[in-house]
Coordinates of C-alpha atoms in Angstrom, one line a residue:
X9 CA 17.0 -15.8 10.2
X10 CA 19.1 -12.6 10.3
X11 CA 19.1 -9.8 7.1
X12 CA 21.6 -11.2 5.5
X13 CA 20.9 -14.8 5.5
X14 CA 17.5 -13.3 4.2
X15 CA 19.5 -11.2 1.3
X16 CA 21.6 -13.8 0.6
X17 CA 18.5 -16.9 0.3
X18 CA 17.0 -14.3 -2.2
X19 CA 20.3 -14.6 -4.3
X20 CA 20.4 -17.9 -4.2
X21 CA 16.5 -17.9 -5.8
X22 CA 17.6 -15.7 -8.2
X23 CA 15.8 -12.0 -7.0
X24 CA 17.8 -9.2 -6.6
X25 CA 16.5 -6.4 -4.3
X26 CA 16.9 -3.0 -6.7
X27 CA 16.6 0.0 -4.3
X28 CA 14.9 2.8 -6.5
X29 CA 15.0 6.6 -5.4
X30 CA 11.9 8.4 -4.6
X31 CA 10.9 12.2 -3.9
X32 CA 8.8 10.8 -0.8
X33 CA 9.6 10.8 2.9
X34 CA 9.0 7.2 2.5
X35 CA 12.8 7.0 1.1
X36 CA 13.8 4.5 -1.8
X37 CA 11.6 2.0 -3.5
X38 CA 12.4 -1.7 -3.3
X39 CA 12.2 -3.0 -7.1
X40 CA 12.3 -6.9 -7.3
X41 CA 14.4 -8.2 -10.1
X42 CA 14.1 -12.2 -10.7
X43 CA 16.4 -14.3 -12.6
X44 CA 14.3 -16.6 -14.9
X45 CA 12.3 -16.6 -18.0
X46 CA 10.9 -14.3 -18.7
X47 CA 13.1 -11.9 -16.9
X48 CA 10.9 -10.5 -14.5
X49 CA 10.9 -7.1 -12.5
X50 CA 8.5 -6.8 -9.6
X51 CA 7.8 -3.1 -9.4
X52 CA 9.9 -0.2 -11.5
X53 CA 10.3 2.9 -8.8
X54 CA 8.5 6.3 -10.2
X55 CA 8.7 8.3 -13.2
X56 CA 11.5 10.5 -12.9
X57 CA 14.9 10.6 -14.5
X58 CA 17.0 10.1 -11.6
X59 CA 14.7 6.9 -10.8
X60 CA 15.8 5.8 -14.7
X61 CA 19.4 6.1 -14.0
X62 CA 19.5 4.2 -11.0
X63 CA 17.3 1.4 -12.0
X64 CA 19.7 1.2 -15.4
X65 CA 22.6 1.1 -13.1
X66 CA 21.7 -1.2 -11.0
X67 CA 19.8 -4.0 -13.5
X68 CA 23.8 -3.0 -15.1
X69 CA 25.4 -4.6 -11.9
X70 CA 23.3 -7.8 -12.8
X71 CA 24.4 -7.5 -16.5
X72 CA 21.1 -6.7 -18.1
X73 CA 19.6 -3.5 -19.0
X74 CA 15.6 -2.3 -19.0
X75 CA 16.0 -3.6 -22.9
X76 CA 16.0 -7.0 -21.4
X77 CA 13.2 -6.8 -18.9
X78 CA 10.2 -9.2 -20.6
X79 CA 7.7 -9.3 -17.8
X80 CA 6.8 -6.0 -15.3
X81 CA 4.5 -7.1 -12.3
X82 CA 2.8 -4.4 -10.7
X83 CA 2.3 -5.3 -6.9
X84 CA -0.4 -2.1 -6.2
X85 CA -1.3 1.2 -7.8
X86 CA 1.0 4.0 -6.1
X87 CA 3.1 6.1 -8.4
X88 CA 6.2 5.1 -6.6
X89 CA 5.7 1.6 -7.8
X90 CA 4.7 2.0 -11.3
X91 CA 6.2 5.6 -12.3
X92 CA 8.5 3.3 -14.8
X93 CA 6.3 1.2 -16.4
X94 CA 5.3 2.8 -19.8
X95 CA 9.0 3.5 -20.3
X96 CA 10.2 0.5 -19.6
X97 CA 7.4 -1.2 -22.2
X98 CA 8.6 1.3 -24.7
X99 CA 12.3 0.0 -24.1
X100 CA 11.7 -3.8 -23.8
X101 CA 8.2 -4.4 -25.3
X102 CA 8.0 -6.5 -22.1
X103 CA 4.9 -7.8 -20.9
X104 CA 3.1 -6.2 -17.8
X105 CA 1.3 -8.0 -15.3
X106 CA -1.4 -6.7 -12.3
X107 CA -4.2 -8.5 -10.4
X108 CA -7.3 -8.0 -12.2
X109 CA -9.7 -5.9 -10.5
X110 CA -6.8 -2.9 -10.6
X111 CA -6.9 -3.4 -14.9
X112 CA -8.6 -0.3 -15.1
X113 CA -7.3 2.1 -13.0
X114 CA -3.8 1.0 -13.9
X115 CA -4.2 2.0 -17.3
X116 CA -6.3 5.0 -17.0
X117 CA -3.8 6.7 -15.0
X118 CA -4.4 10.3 -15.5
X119 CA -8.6 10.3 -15.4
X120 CA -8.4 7.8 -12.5
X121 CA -6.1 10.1 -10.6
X122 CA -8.5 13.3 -10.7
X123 CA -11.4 10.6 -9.6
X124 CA -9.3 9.9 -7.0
X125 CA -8.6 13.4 -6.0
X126 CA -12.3 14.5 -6.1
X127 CA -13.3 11.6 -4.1
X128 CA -10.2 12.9 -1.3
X129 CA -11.6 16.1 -1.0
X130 CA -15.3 15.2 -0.9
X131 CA -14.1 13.0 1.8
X132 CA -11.6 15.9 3.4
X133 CA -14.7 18.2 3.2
X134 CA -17.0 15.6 5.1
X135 CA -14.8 14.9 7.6
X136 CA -14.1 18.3 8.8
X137 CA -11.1 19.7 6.9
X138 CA -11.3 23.3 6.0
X139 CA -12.6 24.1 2.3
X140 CA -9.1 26.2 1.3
X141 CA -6.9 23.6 3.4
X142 CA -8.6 21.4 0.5
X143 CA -7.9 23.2 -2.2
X144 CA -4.1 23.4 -1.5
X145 CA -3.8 19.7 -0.8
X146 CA -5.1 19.0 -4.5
X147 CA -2.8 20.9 -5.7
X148 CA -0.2 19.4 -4.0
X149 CA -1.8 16.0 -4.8
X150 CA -1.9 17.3 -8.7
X151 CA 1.6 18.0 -8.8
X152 CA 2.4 14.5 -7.6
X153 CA 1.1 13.0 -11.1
X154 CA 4.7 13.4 -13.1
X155 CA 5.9 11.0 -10.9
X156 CA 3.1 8.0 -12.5
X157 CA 2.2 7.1 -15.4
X158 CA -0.3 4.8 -17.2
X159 CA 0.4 1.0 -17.0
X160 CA -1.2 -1.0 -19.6
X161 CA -1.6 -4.7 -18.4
X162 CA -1.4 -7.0 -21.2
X163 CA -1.4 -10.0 -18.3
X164 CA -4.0 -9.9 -15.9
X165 CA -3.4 -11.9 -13.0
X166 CA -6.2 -13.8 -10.6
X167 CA -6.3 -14.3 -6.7
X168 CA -4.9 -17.5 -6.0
X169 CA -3.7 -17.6 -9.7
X170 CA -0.2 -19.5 -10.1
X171 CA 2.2 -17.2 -12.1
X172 CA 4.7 -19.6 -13.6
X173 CA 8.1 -18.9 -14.3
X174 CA 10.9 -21.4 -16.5
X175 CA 12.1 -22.0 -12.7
X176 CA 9.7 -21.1 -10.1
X177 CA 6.3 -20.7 -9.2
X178 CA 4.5 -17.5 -7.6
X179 CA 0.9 -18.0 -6.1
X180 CA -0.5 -14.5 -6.5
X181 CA -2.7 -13.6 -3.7
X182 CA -4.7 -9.9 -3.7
X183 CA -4.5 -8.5 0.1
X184 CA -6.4 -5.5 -0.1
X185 CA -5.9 -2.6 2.4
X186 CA -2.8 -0.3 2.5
X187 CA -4.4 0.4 -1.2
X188 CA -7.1 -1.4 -2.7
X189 CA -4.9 -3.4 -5.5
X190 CA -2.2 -4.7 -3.1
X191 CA -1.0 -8.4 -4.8
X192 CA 1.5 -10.5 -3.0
X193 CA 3.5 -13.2 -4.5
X194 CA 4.8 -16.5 -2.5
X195 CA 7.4 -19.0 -3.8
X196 CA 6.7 -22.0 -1.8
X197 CA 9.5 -24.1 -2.3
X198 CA 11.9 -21.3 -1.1
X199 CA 9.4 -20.0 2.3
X200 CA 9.9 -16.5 0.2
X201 CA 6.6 -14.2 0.1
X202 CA 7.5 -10.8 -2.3
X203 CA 4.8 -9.0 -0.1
X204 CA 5.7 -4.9 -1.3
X205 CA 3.8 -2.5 0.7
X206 CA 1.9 -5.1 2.1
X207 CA 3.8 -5.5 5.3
X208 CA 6.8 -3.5 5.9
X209 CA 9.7 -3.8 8.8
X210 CA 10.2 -0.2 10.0
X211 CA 7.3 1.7 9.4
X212 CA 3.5 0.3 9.3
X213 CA 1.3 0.6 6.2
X214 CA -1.2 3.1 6.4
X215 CA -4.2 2.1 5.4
X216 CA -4.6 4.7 2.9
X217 CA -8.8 5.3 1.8
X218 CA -8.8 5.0 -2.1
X219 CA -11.6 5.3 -4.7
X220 CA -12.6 1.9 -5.1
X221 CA -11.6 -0.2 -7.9
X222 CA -14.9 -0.6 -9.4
X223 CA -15.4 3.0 -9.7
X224 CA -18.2 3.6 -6.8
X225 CA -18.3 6.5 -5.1
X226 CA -19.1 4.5 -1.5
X227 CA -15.9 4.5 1.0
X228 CA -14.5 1.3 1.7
X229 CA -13.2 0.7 5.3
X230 CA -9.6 0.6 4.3
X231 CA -8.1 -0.6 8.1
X232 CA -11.3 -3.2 8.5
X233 CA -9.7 -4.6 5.4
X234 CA -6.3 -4.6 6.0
X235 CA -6.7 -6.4 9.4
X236 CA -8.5 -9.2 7.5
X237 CA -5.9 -9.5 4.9
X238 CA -3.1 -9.5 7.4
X239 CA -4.7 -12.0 9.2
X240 CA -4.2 -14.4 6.4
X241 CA -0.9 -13.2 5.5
X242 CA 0.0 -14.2 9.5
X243 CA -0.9 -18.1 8.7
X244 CA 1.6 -18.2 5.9
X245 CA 5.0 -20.0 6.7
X246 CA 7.2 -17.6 5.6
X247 CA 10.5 -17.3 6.3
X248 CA 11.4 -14.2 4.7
X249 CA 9.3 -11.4 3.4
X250 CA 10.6 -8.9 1.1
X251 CA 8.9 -5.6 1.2
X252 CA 8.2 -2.3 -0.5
X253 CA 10.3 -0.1 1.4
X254 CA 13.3 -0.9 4.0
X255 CA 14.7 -4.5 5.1
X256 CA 13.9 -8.2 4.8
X257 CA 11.1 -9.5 7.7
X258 CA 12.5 -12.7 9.0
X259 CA 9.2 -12.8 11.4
X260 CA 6.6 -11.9 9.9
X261 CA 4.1 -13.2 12.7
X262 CA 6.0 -11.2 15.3
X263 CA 5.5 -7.7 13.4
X264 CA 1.9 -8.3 12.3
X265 CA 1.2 -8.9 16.1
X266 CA 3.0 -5.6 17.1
X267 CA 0.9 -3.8 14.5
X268 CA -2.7 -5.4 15.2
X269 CA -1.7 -4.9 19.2
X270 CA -0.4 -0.8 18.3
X271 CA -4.1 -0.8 16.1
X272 CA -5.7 -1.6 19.2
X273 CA -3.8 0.8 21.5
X274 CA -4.6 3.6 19.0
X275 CA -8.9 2.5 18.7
X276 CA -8.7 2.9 22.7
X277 CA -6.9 6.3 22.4
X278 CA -9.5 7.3 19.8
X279 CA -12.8 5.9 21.8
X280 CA -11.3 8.2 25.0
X281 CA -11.5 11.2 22.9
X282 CA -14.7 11.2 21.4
X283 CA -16.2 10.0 24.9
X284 CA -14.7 13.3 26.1
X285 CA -17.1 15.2 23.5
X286 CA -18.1 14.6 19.9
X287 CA -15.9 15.4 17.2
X288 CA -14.9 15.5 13.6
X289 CA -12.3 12.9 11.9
X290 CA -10.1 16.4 11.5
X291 CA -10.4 17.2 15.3
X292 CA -9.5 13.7 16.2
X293 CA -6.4 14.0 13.9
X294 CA -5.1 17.2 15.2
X295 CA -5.5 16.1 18.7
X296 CA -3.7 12.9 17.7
X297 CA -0.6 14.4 15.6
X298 CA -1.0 18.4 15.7
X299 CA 0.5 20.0 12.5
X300 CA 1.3 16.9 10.8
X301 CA -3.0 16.8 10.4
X302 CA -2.5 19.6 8.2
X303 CA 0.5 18.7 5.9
X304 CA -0.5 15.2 6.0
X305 CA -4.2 15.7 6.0
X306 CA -5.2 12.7 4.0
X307 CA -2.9 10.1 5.6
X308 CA -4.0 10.8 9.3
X309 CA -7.8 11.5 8.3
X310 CA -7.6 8.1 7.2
X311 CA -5.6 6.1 9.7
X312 CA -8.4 8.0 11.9
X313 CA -11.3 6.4 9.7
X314 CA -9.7 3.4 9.5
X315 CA -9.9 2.9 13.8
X316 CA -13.3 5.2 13.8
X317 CA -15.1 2.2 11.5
X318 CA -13.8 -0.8 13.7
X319 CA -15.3 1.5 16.8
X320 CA -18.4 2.0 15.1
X321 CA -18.6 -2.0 14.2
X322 CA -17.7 -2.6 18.2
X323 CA -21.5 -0.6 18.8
X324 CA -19.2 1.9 20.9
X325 CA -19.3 4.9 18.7
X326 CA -21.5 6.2 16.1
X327 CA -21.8 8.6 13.0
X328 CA -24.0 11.9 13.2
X329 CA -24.8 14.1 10.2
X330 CA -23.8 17.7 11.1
X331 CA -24.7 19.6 8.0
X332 CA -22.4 18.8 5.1
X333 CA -20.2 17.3 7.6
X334 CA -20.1 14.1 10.3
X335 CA -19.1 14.1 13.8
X336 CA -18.7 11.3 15.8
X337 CA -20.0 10.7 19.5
X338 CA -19.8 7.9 22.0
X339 CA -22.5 5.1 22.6
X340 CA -23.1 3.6 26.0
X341 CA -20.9 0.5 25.5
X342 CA -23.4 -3.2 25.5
X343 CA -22.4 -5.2 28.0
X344 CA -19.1 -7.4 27.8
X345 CA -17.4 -4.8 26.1

């Protein structure tokens, strides 16, 4: 199926792609508006006037306005997703919906995000990055909160739930692992799988390491669990997926291929390094990306996490305690491997 047949079997279900400005590198924000009762957005773009306008625009060229909206589904917990929400409720009184398990961080939005922070830069600190490199990125991280806001869900959602609309189902489905709350939604009768940051065309999504969602301190291997959740996403018959960010997928097994055989490429990259000498997650991702280590610090410590836990679950590397940090150094691989 080409883009536009994709685009145009989306009309013809009644969803309407809204492209949302951000003030990330990631570009614009793909909003989902569905034609139904209740009239449902999927995601609202972040907090930030300009991000208003445009959605009110655009919800304008479909003849409705954010007064309308009766039902907000939240597919995850990034701010560019839900930056909208509490004004939107304030607007519409509409509903908001979220998979369970994300209930509370969705609606504790500010205390959450300093957890969240303080969790980063423990797990900055143990992994190598300089103390005052730290301290800058939190403030950078702090000055990112304007863009959220708290989301109260009034609708909690279950995995493998059915969220019914007047004229169409959407089995919800939680697929953990770019962030821990990601929640896809699949229309059967149409082939059509609303997957947000889930899977996306033109970039891959990082498997970003987040607090976990039931407030433990322990960290969760965030690219272990995206490779399982994609997994099942790959036995789905889909014929379009509509992401996040950028175009329709019209092959969805094709891409998540490409990304588990570029996952492998980049575990092999990683293995050669540390079996040149031992090193910290922050080594590995300067040697990997240079300067973008530093003004990306937490994205690339964590796609290096992400490859260092499968490595460690292969037996071929393993974790050593180095005062208040870790390195990481080689094994003698078993046999087979």
């Amino acid at each position: 199926m080409r883009p536009e047949d994709a685009l145009r079997c989306a009309l013809d279900a009644g969803i309407h792609c809204l492209r949302i400005p951000t003030p990330f590198a990631v570009g614009r924000v793909n909003c989902y508006l569905i034609e139904d009762d209740p009239l449902t957005l999927i995601d609202t773009g972040p907090n930030s006037g300009k991000a208003l306008d445009e959605l009110q625009h655009q919800l304008g060229d479909h003849g409705y306005s954010i007064d309308d909206l009766e039902l907000i589904v939240v597919s995850h917990q990034h701010i560019d997703h839900l930056g909208l929400v509490e004004i939107i409720v304030e607007h519409s009184g509409a509903e908001v919906a979220a998979i369970d398990v994300a209930v509370h961080r969705l609606g504790a939005f500010a205390e959450e995000s300093e957890l969240e922070d303080r969790f980063a830069a423990d797990l900055m600190i143990r992994h190598g990055l300089p103390q005052n490199l730290v301290q800058a990125l939190r403030s950078v991280s702090a000055s990112y909160r304007g863009w959220g806001s708290s989301a109260k869900v009034t609708r909690p959602l279950r995995d493998g739930q059915t969220l019914e609309l007047r004229d169409r189902k959407l089995e919800v489905f939680h697929r953990p692992g770019h962030s821990p709350s990601d929640t896809i939604f699949w229309q059967e009768d149409q082939r059509i799988l609303l997957a947000a940051d889930h899977l996306i065309k033109h970039i891959s999504s990082n498997p970003l390491i987040s607090r976990p969602l039931d407030g433990s301190t322990k960290r969760t291997q965030a690219l272990v669990t995206y490779i399982d959740s994609l997994k099942k996403t790959r036995e789905m018959p889909a014929e379009v997926v509509f992401s996040g960010h950028g175009d329709p997928i019209t092959d969805h097994v094709t891409l998540i291929d490409q990304r588990f055989a570029s996952t492998e490429r980049r575990k092999r990259k990683i293995h050669r390094l540390i079996s040149d000498r031992p090193q910290t997650g922050y080594d590995l991702a300067r040697e990997l990306w240079g300067n973008v280590a530093v003004t990306q610090a937490y994205l690339c410590i964590s796609e290096v996490l992400g490859h260092v836990d499968i490595l460690i679950n292969d037996g071929l590397i393993r974790e050593v305690p180095e005062g208040e940090q870790v390195i990481f150094e080689a094994l003698d691989p078993p046999p087979g491997k």
